[in-house]
PDB file of C-alpha atoms in Angstrom:
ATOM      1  CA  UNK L 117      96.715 112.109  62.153  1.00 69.00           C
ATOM      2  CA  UNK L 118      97.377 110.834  58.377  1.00 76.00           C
ATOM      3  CA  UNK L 119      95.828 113.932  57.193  1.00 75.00           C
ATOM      4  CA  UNK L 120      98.396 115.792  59.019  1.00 75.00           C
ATOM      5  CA  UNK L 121      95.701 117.380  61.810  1.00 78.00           C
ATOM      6  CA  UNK L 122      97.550 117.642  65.263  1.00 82.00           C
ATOM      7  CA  UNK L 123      95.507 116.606  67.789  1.00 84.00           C
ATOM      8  CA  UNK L 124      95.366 117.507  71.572  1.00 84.00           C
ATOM      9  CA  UNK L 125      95.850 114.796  74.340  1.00 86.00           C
ATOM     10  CA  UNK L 126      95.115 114.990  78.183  1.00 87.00           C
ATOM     11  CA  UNK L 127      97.568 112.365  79.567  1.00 88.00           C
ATOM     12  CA  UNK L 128      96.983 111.091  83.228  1.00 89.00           C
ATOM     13  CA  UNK L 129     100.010 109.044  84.462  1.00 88.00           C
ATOM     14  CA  UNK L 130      99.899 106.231  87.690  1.00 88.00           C
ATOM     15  CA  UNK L 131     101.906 104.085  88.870  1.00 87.00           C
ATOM     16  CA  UNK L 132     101.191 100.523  89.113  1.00 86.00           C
ATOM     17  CA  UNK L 133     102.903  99.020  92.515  1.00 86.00           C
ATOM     18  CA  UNK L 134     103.769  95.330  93.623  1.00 86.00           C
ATOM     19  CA  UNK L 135     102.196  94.169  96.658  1.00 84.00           C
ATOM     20  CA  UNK L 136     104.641  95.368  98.701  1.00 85.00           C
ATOM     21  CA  UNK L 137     103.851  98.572  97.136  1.00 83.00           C
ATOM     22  CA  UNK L 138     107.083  99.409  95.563  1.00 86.00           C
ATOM     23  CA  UNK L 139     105.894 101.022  92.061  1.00 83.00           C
ATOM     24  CA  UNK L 140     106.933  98.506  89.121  1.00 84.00           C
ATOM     25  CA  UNK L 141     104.886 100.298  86.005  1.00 86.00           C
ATOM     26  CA  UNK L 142     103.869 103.953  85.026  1.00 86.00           C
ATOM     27  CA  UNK L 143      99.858 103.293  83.638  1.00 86.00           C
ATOM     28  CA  UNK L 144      99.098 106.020  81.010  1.00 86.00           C
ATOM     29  CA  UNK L 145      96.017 107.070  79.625  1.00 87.00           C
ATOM     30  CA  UNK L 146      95.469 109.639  76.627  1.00 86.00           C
ATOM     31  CA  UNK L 147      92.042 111.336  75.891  1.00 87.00           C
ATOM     32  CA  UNK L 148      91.309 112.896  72.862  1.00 87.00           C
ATOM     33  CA  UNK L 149      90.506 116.601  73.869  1.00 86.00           C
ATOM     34  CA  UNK L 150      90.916 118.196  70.242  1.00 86.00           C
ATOM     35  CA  UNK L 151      87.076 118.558  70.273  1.00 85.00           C
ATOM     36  CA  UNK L 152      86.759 120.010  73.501  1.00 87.00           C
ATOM     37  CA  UNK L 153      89.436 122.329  72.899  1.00 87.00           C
ATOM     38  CA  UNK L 154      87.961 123.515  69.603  1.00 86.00           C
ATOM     39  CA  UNK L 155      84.791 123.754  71.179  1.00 89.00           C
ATOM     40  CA  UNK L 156      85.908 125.794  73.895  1.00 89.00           C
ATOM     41  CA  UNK L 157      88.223 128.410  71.447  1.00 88.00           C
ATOM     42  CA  UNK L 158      84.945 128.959  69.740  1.00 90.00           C
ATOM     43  CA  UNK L 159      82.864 129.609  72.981  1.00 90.00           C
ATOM     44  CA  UNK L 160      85.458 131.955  74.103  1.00 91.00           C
ATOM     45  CA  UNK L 161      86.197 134.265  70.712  1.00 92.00           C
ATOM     46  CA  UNK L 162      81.777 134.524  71.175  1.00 90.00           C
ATOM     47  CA  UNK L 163      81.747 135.740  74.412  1.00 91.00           C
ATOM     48  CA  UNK L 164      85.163 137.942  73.307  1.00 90.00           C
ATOM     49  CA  UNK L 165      82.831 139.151  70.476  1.00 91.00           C
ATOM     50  CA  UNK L 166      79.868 139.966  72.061  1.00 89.00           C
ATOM     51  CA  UNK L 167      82.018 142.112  74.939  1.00 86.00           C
ATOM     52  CA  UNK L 168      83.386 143.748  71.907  1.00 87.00           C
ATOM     53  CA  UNK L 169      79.695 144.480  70.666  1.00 87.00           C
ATOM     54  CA  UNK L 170      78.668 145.549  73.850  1.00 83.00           C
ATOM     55  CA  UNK L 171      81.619 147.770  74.084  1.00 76.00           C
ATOM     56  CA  UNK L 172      81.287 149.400  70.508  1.00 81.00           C
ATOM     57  CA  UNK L 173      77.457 149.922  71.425  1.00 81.00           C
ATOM     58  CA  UNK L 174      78.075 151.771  74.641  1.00 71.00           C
ATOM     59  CA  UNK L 175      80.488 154.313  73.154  1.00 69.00           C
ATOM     60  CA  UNK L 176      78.095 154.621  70.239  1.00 76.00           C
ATOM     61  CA  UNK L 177      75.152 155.390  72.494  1.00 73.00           C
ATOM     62  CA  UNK L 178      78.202 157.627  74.985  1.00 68.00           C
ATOM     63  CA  UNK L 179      78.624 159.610  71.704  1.00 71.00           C
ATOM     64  CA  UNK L 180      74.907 160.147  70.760  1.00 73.00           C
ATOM     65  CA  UNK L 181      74.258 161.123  74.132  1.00 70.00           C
ATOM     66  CA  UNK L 182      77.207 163.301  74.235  1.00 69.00           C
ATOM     67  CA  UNK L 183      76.555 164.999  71.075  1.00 72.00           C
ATOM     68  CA  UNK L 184      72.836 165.385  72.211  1.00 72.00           C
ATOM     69  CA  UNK L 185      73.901 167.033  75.250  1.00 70.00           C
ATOM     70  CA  UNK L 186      76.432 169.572  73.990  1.00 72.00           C
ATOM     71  CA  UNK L 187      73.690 171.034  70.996  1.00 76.00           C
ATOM     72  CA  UNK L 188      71.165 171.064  73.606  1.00 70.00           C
ATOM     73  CA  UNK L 189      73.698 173.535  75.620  1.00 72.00           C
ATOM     74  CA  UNK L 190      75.321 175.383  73.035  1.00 79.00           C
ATOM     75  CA  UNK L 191      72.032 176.295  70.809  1.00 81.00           C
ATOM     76  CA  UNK L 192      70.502 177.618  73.614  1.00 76.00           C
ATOM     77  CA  UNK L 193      72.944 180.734  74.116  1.00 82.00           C
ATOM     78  CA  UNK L 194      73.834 181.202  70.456  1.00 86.00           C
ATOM     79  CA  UNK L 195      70.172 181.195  69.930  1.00 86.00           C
ATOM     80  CA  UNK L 196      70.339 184.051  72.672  1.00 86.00           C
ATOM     81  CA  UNK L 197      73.079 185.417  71.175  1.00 87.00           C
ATOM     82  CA  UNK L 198      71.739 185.769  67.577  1.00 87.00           C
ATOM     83  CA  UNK L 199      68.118 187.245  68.727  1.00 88.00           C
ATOM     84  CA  UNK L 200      69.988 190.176  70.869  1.00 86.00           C
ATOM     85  CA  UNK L 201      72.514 190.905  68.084  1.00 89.00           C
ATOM     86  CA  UNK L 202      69.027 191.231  65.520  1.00 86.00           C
ATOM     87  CA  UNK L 203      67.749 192.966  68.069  1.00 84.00           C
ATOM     88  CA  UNK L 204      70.455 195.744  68.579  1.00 86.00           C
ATOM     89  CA  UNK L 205      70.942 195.936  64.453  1.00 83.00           C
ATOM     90  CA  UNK L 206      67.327 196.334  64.063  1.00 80.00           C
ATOM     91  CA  UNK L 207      65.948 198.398  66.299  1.00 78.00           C
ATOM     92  CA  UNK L 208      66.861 201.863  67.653  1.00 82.00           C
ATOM     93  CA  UNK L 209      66.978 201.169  71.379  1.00 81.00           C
ATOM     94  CA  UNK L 210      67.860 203.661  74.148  1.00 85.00           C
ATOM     95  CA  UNK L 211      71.188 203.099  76.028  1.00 85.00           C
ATOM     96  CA  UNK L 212      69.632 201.373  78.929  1.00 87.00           C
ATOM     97  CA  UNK L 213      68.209 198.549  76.768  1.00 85.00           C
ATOM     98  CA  UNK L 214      71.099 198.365  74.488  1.00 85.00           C
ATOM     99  CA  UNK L 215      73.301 197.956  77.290  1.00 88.00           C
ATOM    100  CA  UNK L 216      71.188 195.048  78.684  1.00 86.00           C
ATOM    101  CA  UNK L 217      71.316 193.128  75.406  1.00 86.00           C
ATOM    102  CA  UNK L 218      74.588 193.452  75.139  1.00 88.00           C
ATOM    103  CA  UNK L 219      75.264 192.080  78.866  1.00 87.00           C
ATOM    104  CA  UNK L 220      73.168 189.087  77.515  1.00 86.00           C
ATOM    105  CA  UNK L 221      75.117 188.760  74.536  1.00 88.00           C
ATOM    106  CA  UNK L 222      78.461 188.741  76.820  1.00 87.00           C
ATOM    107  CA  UNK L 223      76.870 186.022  79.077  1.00 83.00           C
ATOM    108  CA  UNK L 224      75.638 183.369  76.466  1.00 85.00           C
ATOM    109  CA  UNK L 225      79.264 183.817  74.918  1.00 87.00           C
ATOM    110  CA  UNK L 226      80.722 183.399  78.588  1.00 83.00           C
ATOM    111  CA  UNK L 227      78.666 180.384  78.816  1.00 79.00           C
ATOM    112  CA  UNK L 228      79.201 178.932  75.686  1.00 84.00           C
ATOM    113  CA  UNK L 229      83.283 179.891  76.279  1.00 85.00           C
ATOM    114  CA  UNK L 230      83.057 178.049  79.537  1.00 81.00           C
ATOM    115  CA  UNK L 231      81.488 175.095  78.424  1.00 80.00           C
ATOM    116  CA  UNK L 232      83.881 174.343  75.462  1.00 84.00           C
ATOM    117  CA  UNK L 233      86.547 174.632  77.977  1.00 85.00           C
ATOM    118  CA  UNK L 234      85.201 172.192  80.198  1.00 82.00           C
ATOM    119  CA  UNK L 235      84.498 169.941  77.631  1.00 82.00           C
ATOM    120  CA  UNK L 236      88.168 170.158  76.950  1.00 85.00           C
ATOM    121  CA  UNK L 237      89.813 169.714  80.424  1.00 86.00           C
ATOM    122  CA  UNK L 238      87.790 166.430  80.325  1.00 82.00           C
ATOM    123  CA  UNK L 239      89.267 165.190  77.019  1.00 84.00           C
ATOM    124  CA  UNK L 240      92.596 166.240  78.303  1.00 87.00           C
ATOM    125  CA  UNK L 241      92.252 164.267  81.614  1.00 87.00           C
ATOM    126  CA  UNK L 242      90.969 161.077  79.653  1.00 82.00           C
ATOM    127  CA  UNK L 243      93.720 161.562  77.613  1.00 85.00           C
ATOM    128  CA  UNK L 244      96.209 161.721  80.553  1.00 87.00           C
ATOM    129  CA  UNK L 245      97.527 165.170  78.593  1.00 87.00           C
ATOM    130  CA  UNK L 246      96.133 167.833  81.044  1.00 88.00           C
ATOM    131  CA  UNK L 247      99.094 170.069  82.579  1.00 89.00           C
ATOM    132  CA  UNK L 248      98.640 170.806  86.278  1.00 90.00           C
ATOM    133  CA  UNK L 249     101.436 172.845  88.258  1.00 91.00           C
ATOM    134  CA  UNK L 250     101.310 171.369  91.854  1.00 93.00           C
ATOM    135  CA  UNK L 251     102.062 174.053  94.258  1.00 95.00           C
ATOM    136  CA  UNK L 252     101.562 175.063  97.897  1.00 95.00           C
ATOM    137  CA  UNK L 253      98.139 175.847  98.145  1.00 95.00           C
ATOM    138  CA  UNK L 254      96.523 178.259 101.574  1.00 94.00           C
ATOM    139  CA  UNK L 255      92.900 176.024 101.378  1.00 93.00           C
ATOM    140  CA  UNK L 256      91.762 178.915 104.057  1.00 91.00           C
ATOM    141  CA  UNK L 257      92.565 181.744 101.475  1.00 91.00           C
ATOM    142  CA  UNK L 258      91.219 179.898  98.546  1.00 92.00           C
ATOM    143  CA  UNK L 259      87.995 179.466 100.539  1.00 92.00           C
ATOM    144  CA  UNK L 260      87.709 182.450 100.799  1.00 90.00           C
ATOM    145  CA  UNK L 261      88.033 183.484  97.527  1.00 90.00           C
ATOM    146  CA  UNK L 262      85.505 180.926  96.306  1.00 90.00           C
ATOM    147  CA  UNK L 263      83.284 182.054  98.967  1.00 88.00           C
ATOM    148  CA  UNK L 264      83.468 185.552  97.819  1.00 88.00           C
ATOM    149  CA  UNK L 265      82.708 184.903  94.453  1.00 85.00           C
ATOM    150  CA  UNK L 266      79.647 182.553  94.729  1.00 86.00           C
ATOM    151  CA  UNK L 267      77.964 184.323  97.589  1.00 84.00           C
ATOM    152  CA  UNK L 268      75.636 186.845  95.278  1.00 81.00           C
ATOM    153  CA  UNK L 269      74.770 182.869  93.672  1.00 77.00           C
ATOM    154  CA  UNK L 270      73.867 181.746  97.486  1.00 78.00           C
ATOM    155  CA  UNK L 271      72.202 184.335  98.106  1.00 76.00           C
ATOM    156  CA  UNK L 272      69.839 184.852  95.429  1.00 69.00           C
ATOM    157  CA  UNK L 273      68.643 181.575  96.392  1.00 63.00           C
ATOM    158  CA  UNK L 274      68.199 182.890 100.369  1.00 57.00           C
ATOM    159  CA  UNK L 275      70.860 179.926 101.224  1.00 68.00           C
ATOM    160  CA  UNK L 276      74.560 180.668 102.796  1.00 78.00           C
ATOM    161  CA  UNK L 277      77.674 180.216 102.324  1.00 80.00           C
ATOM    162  CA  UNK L 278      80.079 179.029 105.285  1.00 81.00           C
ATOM    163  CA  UNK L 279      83.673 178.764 105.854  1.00 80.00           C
ATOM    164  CA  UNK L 280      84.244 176.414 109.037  1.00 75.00           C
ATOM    165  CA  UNK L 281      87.782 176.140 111.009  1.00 65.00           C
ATOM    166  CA  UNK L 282      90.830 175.610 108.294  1.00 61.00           C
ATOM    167  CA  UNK L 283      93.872 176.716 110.434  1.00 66.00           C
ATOM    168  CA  UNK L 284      96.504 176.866 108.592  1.00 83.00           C
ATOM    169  CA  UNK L 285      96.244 174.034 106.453  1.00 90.00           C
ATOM    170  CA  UNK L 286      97.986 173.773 102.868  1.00 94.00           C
ATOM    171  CA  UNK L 287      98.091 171.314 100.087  1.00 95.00           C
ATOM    172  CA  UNK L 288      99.701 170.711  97.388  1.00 95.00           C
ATOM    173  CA  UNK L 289      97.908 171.073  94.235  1.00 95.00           C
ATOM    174  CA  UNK L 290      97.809 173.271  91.009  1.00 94.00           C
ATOM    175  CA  UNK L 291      96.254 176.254  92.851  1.00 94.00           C
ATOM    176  CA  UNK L 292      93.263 177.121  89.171  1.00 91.00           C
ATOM    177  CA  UNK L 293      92.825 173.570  89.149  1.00 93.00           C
ATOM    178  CA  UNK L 294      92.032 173.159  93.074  1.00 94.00           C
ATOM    179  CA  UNK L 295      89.873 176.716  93.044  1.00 93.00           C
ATOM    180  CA  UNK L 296      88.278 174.999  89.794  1.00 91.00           C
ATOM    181  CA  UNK L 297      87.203 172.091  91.332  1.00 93.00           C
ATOM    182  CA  UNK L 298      85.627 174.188  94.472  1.00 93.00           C
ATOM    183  CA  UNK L 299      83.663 176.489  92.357  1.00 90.00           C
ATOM    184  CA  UNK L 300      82.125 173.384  90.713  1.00 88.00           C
ATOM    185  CA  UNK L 301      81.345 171.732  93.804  1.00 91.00           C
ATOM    186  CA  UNK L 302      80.386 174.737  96.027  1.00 91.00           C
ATOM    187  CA  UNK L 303      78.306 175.931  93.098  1.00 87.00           C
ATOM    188  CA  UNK L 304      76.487 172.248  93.191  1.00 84.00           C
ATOM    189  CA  UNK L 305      75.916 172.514  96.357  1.00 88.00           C
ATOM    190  CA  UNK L 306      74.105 176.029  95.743  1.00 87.00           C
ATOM    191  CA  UNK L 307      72.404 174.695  92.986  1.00 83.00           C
ATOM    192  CA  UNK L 308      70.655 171.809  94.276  1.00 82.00           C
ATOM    193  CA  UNK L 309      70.256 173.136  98.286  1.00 85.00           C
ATOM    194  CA  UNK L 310      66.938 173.932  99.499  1.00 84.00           C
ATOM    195  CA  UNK L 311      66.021 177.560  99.703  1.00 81.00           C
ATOM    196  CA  UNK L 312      67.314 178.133 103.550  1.00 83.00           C
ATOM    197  CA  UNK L 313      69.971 175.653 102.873  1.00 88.00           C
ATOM    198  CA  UNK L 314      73.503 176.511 103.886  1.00 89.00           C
ATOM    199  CA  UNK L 315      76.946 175.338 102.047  1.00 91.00           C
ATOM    200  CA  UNK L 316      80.070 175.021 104.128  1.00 91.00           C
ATOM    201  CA  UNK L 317      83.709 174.251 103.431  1.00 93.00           C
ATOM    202  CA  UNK L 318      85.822 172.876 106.315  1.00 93.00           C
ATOM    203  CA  UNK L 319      89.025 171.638 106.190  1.00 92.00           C
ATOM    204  CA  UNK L 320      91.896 169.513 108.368  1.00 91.00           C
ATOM    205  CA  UNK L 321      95.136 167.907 108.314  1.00 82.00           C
ATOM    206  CA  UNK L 322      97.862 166.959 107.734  1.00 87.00           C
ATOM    207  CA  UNK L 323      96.328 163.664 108.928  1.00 87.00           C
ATOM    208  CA  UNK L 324      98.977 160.384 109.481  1.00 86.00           C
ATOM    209  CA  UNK L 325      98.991 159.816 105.600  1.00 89.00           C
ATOM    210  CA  UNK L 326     100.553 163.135 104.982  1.00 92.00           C
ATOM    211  CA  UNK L 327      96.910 164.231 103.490  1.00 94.00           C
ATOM    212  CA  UNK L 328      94.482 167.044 104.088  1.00 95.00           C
ATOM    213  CA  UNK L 329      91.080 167.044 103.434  1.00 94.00           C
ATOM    214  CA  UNK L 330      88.713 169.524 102.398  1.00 95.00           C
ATOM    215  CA  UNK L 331      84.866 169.245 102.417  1.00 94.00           C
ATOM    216  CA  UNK L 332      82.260 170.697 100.745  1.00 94.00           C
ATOM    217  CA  UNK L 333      78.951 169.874 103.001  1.00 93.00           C
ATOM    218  CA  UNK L 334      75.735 170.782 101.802  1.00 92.00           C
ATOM    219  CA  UNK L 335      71.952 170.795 103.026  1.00 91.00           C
ATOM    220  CA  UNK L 336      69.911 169.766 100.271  1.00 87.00           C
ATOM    221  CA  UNK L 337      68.118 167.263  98.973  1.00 84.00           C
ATOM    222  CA  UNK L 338      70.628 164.485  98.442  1.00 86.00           C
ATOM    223  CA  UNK L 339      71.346 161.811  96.101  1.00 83.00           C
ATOM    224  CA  UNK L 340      69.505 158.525  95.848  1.00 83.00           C
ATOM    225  CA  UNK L 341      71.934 155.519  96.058  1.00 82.00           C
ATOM    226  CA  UNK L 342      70.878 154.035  92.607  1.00 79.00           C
ATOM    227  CA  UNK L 343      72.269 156.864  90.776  1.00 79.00           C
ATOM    228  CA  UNK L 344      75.710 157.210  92.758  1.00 78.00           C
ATOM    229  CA  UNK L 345      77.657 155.245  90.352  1.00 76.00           C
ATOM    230  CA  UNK L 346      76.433 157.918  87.658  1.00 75.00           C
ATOM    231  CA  UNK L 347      77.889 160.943  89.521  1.00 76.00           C
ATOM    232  CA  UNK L 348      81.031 161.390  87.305  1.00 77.00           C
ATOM    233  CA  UNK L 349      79.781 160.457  84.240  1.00 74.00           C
ATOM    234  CA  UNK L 350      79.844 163.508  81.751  1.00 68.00           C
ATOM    235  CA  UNK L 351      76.745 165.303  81.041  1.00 66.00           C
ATOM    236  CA  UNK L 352      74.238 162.943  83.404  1.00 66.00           C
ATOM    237  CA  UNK L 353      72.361 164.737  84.765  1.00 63.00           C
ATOM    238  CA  UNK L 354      70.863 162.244  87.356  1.00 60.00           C
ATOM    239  CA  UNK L 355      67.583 162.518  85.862  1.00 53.00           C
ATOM    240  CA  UNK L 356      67.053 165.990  86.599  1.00 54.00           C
ATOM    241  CA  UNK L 357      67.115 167.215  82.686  1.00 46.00           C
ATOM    242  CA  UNK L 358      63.767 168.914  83.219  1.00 37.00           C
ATOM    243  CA  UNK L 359      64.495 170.825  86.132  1.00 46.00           C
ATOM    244  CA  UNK L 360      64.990 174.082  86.398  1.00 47.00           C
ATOM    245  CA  UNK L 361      68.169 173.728  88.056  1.00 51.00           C
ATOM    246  CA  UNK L 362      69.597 170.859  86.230  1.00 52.00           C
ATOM    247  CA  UNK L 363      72.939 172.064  85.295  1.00 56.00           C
ATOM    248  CA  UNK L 364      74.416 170.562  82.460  1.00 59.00           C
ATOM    249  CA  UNK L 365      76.060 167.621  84.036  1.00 67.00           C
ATOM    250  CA  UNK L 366      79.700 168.279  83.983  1.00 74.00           C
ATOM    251  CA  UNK L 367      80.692 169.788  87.349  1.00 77.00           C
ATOM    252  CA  UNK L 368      80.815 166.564  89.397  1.00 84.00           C
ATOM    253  CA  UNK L 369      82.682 164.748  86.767  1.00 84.00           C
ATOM    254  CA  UNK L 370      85.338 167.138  85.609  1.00 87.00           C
ATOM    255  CA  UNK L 371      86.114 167.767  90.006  1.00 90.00           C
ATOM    256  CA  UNK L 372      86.753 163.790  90.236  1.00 91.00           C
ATOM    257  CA  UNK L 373      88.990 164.333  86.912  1.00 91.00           C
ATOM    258  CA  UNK L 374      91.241 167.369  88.436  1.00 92.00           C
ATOM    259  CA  UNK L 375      91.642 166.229  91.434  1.00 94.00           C
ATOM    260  CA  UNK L 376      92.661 163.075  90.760  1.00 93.00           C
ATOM    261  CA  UNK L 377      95.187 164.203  88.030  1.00 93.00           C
ATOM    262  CA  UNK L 378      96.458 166.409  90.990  1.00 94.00           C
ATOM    263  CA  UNK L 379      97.094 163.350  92.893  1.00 94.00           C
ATOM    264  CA  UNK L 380      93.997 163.568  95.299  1.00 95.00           C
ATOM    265  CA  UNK L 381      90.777 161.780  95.749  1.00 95.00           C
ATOM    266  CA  UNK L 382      87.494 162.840  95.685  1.00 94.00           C
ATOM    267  CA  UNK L 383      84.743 160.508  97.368  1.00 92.00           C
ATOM    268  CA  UNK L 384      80.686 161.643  97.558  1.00 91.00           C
ATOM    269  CA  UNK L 385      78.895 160.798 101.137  1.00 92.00           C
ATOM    270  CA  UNK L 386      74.933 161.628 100.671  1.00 90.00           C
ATOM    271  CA  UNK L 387      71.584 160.875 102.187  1.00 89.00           C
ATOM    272  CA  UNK L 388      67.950 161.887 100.906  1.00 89.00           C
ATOM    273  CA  UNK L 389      66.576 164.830 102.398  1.00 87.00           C
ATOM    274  CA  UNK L 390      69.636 165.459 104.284  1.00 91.00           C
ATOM    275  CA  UNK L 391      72.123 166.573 102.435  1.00 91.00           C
ATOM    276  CA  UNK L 392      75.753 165.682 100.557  1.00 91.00           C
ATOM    277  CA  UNK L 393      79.096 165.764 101.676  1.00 94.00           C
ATOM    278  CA  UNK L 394      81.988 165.502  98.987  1.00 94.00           C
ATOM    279  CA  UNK L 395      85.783 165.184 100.366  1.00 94.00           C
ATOM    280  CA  UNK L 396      88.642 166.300  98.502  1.00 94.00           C
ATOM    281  CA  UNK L 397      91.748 164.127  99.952  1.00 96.00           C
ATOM    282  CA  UNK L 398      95.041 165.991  98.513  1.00 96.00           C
ATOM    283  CA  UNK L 399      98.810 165.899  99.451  1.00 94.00           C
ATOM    284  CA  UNK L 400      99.892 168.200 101.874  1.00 92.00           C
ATOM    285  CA  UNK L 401     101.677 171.478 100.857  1.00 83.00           C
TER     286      UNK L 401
END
C-alpha cells in the first residue's frame, strides 16, 4: 500500500485450457485477507489470554488452598505441643502424668516432622530433584516389614492385615522410597476400611514386560468415580475434611509421585461399598 502497510493475499491459481483441453493460460485471483488475518491474531492472543488467566487463577486458588491446608495441620499439634509444655512447667505432676505429656509432646513433633517432610518429597518430585537409589528390592520381606509395623494401626480398628502369595519376587526400586509408598497406601487402606475390613498385599511377576506388580487391596468403602481424577492431588481430601478419619490428603499423591520417579506406575481400581485396589507396576529387580 502507499502508506507502506503490507497486506496479506490468498492467491488461487487455474488454468484456462483450449478446447482440446491443452492448458493455454494460468487464471489468478488475489483476495485481500489482511482483515481476516488481523482479526484472527486478535481472537487468538484472547483466548491465549484468558488460558493464561485461568491458569494464574488456579495456582492462586492451588496456593490458598495449600496454605489453608498446611496451618490447619500444623496448628493443631503445636497447639498440642505448647498446652503440654505449659502444662509440665506449671504444674507439679507425678511421673506417670509427666511421662504421658511428654509422649504427646514427642508425637505432635513426630507429626509435624513428618508432615514437613512430605510436603518436601512432593516439591522435590515436581521439581524432578528428588534422589532415589534403585536397588533390588525382596517385595515379600518388605511386606512384611510394613505389615509388622501397621498391624497395632489394623488392629485397633478390629480390621487385618494380610500378606497373600509373593514368591520370590523382586523389583527394582529405591528400597525407603518403595516401603514409603506402602506405608502410605496400606495405612489408607486401614484408614478408610470398615471396622471388620481386611487389607492385603499380593504380589506377581516378572510378567512379559519385565514388570512386577504389587497390590494393595482393601475392603472398604470405596471411591466414587467423580472424585477419581482428584486422587493425587495434594491435600484433597475427597470431601472427607470433616471426618474423623480424613487424613490430611497427601498419602495418595506423594505414592503416585515416588513411584513414578522410581520408574513404576501406580493405577487406582475402586467400587462403592466394595472396596479399592491400587497396583504398583515397577521394574523387576
Amino acid at each position: 500500500r502507499p502508506d507502506g502497510t503490507v497486506l496479506r493475499l490468498a492467491v488461487t491459481a487455474s488454468a484456462v485450457r483450449a478446447a482440446d483441453g491443452a492448458p493455454r493460460l494460468v487464471s489468478l485471483n488475489l483476495l485481500d485477507v489482511t482483515e481476516r488475518d488481523i482479526a484472527e491474531a486478535e481472537r487468538r492472543g484472547r483466548r491465549e489470554a484468558e488460558v493464561a488467566r485461568s491458569v494464574a487463577e488456579a495456582a492462586s486458588r492451588a496456593k490458598t488452598d495449600f496454605l489453608s491446608a498446611m496451618s490447619h495441620e500444623v496448628r493443631t499439634p503445636l497447639q498440642a505441643i505448647r498446652g503440654f509444655t505449659e502444662l509440665l512447667r506449671t504444674l507439679d505432676l507425678p511421673p506417670d502424668r509427666r511421662a504421658a505429656a511428654l509422649e504427646h509432646i514427642e508425637g505432635a513433633s513426630a507429626h509435624v516432622t513428618a508432615l514437613v517432610d512430605d510436603v518436601l518429597d512432593i516439591s522435590r518430585i515436581e521439581a524432578g530433584a528428588l534422589p532415589v537409589e534403585q536397588v533390588r528390592v525382596d517385595v515379600g520381606l518388605l511386606f512384611h516389614e510394613v505389615v509388622e509395623l501397621l498391624a497395632p494401626v489394623a488392629d485397633a480398628g478390629t480390621g487385618r492385615l494380610v500378606v497373600g502369595p509373593a514368591p520370590a519376587v523382586h523389583a527394582r526400586a529405591d528400597e525407603r522410597r518403595l516401603r514409603q509408598v506402602l506405608i502410605n497406601l496400606v495405612s489408607n487402606g486401614i484408614r478408610y476400611n470398615r471396622a471388620d475390613g481386611t487389607v492385603t498385599l499380593t504380589a506377581a511377576g516378572p510378567d512379559d514386560d519385565g514388570c512386577v506388580v504389587l497390590r494393595v487391596e482393601d475392603t472398604g468403602r470405596g471411591i466414587p468415580e467423580d472424585l477419581r481424577e482428584r486422587l493425587f492431588v495434594p491435600f484433597d481430601r475427597l470431601g472427607s475434611e470433616l471426618a474423623a478419619d480424613g487424613g490430611i490428603g497427601l498419602g495418595l499423591s506423594l505414592a503416585h509421585g515416588l513411584t513414578t520417579t522410581m520408574g513404576g506406575r501406580l493405577g487406582i481400581e475402586s467400587a462403592v461399598g466394595v472396596g479399592t485396589t491400587v497396583t504398583l507396576t515397577l521394574p523387576a529387580g
